[in-house]
Short mmCIF file of C-alpha atoms in Angstrom, two decimals:
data_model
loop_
_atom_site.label_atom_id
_atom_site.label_comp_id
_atom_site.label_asym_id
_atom_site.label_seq_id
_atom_site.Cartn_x
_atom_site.Cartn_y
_atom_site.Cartn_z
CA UNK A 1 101.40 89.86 111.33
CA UNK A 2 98.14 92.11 110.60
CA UNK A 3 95.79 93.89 108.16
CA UNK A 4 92.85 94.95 107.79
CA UNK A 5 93.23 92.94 104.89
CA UNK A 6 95.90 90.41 106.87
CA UNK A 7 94.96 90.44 110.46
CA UNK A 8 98.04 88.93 111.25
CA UNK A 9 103.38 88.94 111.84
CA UNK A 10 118.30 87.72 115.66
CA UNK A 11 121.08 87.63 117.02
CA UNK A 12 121.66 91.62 117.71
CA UNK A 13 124.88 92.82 117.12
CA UNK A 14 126.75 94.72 119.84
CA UNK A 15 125.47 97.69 118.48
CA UNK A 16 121.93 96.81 118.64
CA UNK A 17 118.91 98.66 120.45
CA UNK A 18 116.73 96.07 121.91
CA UNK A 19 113.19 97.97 122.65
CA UNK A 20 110.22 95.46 124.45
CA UNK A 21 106.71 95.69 123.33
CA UNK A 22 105.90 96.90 126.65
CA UNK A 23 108.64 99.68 126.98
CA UNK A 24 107.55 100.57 123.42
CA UNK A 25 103.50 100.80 124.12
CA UNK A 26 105.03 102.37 127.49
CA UNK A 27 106.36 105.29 125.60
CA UNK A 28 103.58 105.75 122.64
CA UNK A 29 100.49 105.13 125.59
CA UNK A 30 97.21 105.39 124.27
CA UNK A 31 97.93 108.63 121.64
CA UNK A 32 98.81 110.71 124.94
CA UNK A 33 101.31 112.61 122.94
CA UNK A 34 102.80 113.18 119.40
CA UNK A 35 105.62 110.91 118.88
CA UNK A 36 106.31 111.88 115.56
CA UNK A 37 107.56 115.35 117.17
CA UNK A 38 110.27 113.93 119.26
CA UNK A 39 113.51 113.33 118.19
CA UNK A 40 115.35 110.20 118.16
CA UNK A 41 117.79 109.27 121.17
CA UNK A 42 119.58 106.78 119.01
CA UNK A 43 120.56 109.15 116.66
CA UNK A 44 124.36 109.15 115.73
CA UNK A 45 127.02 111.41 115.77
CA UNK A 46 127.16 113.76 112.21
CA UNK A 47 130.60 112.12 110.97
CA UNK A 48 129.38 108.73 111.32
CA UNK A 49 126.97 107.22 108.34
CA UNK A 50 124.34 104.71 110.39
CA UNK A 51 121.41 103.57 109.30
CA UNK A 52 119.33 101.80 111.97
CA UNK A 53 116.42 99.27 111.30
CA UNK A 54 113.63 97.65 112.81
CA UNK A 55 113.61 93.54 114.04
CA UNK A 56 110.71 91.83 113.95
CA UNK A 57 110.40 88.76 115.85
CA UNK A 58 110.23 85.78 112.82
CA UNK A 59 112.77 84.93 111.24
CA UNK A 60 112.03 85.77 107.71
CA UNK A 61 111.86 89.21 109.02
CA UNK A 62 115.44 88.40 110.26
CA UNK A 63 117.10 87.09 107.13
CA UNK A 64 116.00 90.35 105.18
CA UNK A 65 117.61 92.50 107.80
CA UNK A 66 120.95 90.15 108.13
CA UNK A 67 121.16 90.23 103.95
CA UNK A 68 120.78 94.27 103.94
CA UNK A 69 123.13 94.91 107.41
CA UNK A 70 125.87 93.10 106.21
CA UNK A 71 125.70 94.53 102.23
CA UNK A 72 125.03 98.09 104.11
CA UNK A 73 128.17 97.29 106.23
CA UNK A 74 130.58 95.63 104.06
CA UNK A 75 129.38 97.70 100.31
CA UNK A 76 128.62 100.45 102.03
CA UNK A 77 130.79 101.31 104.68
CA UNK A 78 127.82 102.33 107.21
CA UNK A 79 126.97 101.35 110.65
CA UNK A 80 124.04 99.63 111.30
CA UNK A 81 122.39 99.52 114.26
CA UNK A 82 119.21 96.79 114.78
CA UNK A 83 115.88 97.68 117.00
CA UNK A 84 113.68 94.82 117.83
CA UNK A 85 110.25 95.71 117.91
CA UNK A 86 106.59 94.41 117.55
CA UNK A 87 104.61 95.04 114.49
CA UNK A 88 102.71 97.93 116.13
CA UNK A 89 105.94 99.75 117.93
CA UNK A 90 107.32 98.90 114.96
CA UNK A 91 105.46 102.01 112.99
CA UNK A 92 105.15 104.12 115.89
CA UNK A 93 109.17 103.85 116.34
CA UNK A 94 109.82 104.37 112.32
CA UNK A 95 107.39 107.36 112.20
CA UNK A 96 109.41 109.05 115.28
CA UNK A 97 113.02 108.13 113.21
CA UNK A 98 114.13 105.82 116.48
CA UNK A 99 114.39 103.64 113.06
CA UNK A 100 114.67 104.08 109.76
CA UNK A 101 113.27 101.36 107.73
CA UNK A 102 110.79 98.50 108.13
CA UNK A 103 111.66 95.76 105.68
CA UNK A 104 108.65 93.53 105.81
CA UNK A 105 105.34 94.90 106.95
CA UNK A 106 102.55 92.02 106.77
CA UNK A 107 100.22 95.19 106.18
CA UNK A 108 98.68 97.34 109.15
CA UNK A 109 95.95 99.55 107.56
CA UNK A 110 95.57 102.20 110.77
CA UNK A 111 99.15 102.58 110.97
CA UNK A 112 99.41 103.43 106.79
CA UNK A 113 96.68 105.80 107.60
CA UNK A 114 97.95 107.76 110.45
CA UNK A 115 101.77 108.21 109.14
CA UNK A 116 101.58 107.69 105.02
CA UNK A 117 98.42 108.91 104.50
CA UNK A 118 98.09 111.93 107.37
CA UNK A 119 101.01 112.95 109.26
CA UNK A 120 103.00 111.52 106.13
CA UNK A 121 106.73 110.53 108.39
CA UNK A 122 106.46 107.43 106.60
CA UNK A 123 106.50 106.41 102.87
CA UNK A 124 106.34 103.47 101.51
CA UNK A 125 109.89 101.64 100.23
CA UNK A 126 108.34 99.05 97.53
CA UNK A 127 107.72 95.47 97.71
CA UNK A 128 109.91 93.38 99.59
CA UNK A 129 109.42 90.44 95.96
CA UNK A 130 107.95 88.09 98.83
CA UNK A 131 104.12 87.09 99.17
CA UNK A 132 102.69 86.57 102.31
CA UNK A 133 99.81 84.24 103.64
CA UNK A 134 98.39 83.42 106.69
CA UNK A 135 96.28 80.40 107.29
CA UNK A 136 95.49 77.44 109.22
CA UNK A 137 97.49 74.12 108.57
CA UNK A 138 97.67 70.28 109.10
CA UNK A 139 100.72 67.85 108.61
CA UNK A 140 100.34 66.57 105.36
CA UNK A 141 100.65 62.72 106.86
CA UNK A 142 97.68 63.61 108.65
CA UNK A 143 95.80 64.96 105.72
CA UNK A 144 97.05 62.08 103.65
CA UNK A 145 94.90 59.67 105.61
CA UNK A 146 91.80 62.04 106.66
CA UNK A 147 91.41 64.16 102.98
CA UNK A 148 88.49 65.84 104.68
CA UNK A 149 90.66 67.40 107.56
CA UNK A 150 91.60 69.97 105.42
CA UNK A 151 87.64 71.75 104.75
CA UNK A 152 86.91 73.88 108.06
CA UNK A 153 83.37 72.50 108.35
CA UNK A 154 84.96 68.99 109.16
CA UNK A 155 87.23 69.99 111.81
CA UNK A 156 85.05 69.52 114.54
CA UNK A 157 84.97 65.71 114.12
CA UNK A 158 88.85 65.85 114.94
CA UNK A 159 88.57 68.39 118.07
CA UNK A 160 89.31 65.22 120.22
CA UNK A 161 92.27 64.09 118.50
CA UNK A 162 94.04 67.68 119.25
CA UNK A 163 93.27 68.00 122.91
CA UNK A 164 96.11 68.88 124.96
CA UNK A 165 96.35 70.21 128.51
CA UNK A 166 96.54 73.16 127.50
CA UNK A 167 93.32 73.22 125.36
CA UNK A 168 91.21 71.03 127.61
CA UNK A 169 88.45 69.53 126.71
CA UNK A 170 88.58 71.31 122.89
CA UNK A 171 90.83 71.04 120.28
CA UNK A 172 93.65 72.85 119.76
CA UNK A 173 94.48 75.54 117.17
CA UNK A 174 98.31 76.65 117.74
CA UNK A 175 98.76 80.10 117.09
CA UNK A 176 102.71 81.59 117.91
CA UNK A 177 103.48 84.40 119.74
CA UNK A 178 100.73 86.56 121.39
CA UNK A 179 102.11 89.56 120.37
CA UNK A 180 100.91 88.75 116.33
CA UNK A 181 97.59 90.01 115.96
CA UNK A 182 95.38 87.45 114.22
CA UNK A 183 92.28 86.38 113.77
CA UNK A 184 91.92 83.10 115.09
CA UNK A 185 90.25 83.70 118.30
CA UNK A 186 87.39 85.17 116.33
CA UNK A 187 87.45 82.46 113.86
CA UNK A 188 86.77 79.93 116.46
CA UNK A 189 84.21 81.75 117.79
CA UNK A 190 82.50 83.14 114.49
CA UNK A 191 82.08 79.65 112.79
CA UNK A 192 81.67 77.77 116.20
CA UNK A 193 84.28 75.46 115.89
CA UNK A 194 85.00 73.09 119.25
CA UNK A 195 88.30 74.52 119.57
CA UNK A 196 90.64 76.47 121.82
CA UNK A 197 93.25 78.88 120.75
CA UNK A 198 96.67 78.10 122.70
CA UNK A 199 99.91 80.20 122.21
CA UNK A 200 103.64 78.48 122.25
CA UNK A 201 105.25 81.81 123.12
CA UNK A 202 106.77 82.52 120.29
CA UNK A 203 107.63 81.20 116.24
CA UNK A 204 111.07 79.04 117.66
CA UNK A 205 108.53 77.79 120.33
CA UNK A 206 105.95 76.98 117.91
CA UNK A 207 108.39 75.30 115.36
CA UNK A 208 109.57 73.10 118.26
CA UNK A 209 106.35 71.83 118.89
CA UNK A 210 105.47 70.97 115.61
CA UNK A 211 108.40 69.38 114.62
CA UNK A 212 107.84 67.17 117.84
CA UNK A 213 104.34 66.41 116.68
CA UNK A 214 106.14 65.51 113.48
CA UNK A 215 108.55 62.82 114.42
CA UNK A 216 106.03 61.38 116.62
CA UNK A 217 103.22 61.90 113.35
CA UNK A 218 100.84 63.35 115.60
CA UNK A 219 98.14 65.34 114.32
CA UNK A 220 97.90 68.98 114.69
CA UNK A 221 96.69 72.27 113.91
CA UNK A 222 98.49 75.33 113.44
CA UNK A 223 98.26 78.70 112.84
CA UNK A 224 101.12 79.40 109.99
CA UNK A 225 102.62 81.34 107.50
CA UNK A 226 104.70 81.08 104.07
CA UNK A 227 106.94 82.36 103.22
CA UNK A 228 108.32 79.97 105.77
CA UNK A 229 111.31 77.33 106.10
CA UNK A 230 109.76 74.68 107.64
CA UNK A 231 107.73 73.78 105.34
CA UNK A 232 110.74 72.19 103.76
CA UNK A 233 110.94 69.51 106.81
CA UNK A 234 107.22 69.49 107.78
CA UNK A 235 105.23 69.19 104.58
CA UNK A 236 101.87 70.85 105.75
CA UNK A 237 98.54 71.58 103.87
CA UNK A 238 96.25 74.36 104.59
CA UNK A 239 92.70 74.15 105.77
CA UNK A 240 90.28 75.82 103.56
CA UNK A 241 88.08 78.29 105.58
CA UNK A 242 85.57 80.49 104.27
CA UNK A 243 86.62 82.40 101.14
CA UNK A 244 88.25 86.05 102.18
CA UNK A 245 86.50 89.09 100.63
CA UNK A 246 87.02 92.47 101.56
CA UNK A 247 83.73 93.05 103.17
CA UNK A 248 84.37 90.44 105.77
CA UNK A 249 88.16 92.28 105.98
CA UNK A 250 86.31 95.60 106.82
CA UNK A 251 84.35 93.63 109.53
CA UNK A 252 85.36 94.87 113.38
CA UNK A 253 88.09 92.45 114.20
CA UNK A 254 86.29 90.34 116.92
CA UNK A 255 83.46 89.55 114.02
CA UNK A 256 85.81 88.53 111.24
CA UNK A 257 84.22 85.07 109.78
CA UNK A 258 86.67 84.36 106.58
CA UNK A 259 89.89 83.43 105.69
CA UNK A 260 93.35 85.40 105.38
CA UNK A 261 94.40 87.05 101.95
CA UNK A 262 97.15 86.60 100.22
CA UNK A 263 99.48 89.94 99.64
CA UNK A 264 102.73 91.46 98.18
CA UNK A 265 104.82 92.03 101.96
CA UNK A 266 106.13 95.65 101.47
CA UNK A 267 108.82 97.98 102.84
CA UNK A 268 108.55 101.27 104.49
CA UNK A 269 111.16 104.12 105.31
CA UNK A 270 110.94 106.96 107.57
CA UNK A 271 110.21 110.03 105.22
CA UNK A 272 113.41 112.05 106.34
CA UNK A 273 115.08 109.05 105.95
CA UNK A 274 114.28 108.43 102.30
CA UNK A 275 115.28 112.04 101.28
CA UNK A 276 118.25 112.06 102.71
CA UNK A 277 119.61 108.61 103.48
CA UNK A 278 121.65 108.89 100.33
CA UNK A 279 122.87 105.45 99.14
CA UNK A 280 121.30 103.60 102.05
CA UNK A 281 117.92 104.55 101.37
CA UNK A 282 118.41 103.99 97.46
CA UNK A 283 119.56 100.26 98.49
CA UNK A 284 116.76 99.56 100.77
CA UNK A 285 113.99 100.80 98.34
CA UNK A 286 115.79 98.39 95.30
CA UNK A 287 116.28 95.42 98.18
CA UNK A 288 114.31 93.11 96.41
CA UNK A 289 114.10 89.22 96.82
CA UNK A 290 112.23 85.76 96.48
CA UNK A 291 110.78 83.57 98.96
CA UNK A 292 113.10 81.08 97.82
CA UNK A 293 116.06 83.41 98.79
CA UNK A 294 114.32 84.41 102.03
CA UNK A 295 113.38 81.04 102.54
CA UNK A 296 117.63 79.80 101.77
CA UNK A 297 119.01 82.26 104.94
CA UNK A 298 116.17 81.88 107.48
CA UNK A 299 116.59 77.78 107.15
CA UNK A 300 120.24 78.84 107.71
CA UNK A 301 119.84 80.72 110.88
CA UNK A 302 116.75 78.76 112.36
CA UNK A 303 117.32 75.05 111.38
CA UNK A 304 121.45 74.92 110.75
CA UNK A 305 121.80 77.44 113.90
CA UNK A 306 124.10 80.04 111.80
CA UNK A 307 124.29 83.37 112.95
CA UNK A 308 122.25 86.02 111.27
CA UNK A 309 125.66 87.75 109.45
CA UNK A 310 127.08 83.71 108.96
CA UNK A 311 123.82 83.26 107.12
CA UNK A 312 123.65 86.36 105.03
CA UNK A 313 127.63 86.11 104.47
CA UNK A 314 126.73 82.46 102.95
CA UNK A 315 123.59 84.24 100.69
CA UNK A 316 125.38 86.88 99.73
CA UNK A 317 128.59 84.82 98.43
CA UNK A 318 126.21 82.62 96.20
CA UNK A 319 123.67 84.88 94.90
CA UNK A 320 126.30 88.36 93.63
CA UNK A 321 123.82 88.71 90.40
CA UNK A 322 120.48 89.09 92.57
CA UNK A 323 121.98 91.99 94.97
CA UNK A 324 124.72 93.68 93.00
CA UNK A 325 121.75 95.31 91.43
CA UNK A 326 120.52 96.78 94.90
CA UNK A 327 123.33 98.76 94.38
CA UNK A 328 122.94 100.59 91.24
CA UNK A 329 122.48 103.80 90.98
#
């Protein structure tokens, strides 16, 4: 999950398109060639309506796309095919049309740059109705009994109480999967704080651990995000670091000194896509929904083990007033 401003963050069905980070930087290098120019190997055949969209690895990013597959599937009546993809590849696939929508973008300021503002493939589709924040987070148990836990400038007189092996003789700040770009590493370093930054792998790997730390109440401090299910099982409450501004957000990223912003998560469509896409597009531009509602399927799929269309089905049949109107025209 990124910006300038955020310096951030399935099941697949059969029809899917799974695409690796790697494979995906593979094929875009280091601006070797024009993507944009080259035309889509997924694309269907004419008679046959598919729209295809882009996966991102958490799984509030995975409840938005199981909501608008199955409604695009079962209102309709097109095929949809699912790419999962890294924030980066992400843009660089929706700019070349390998997909046509990105339905929450935690904000990526080079990428809305290159493609809106320049080459303009990509426009934007609206706000997703969801506000995102990044941050750093204790277990509210542990901030219960040590209040001043939760100011940054205190959190060296805890480094010992988060050592791990994996952190050594610091404390340790867990951050998800290394493929989120964040600015933690710099924080560490930029207010000089006795701590080490250690990846789980991924969110599922990171949820795991701190629901672990949880039953046993062990402290712990985390990299995290809301909107974000687990908060419901693992009350948390967020460090204060040093107020955000947009001149430290304009800082190079290794020198960023201040905290994360909060911002409106938004949608983007390729631009052929949102001319022509016909009622697919107009759905995904009016797909429109609260944390709360994001918040309801992701708990499904991550914490009751549903599957990703089981989840959405369950939304979906409880909440007809909220996305009916995703399909007016």
């Amino acid at each position: 999950m990124a910006r300038t401003r955020i310096r951030a963050r399935a099941r697949l069905r059969t029809s899917a398109i799974v695409v690796s980070a790697g494979a995906m930087l593979a094929v875009t290098g280091c601006g070797a060639a024009d993507m944009t120019k080259q035309a889509s190997p997924f694309a269907a055949p004419a008679d046959i309506r598919t729209v295809t969209l882009s996966v991102q690895s958490w799984v509030g990013a995975q409840a938005n796309v199981a909501v608008a597959q199955k409604i695009l599937e079962d209102e309709l009546g097109y095929r949809v095919d699912l790419v999962q993809t890294d924030e980066v590849p992400a843009w660089d696939a929706l700019s070349q049309g390998r997909v046509d929508a990105i339905l929450e973008d935690w904000g990526h300021p080079d990428q809305e740059k290159l493609y809106v503002e320049d080459k303009k493939t990509i426009v934007s589709g609206g706000d997703l109705g969801v506000t995102g924040h990044i941050g750093w987070y204790v277990p509210k148990y542990w901030a219960d009994a040590h209040p001043d836990v939760t100011d940054w400038k205190n959190l060296d007189e805890y480094a010992d109480e988060l050592r791990t092996p994996e952190s050594g003789d610091k404390g340790q700040l867990m951050d998800g999967s290394p493929s989120y770009v964040t600015n933690d590493k710099a924080l560490v370093k930029n207010l000089g704080l006795d701590y080490k930054v250690v990846f789980a792998g991924s969110e599922a790997a990171q949820i795991t651990q701190m629901q672990q730390f949880a039953k046993e109440k062990k402290p712990f401090l985390s990299y995290w995000y809301q909107p974000q299910w687990l908060f419901n099982e693992v009350p948390m409450v967020e460090v204060k670091l040093p107020e955000y501004s947009e001149a430290c957000a304009a800082k190079a990223p290794e020198d960023i000194d201040c905290a994360y912003p909060t911002t409106p998560l938004q949608k983007y469509l390729n631009a052929g896509f949102a001319k022509r896409g016909g009622d697919a597009a107009s759905f995904l531009k009016k797909f429109h929904w609260s944390e709360k509602d994001q918040n309801e399927v992701s708990e499904l799929i991550a914490s009751e083990r549903l599957t990703p269309d089981e989840a959405a089905g369950r939304w979906i049949e409880k909440h007809p007033g909220t996305w009916k109107k995703w399909l007016d025209r």
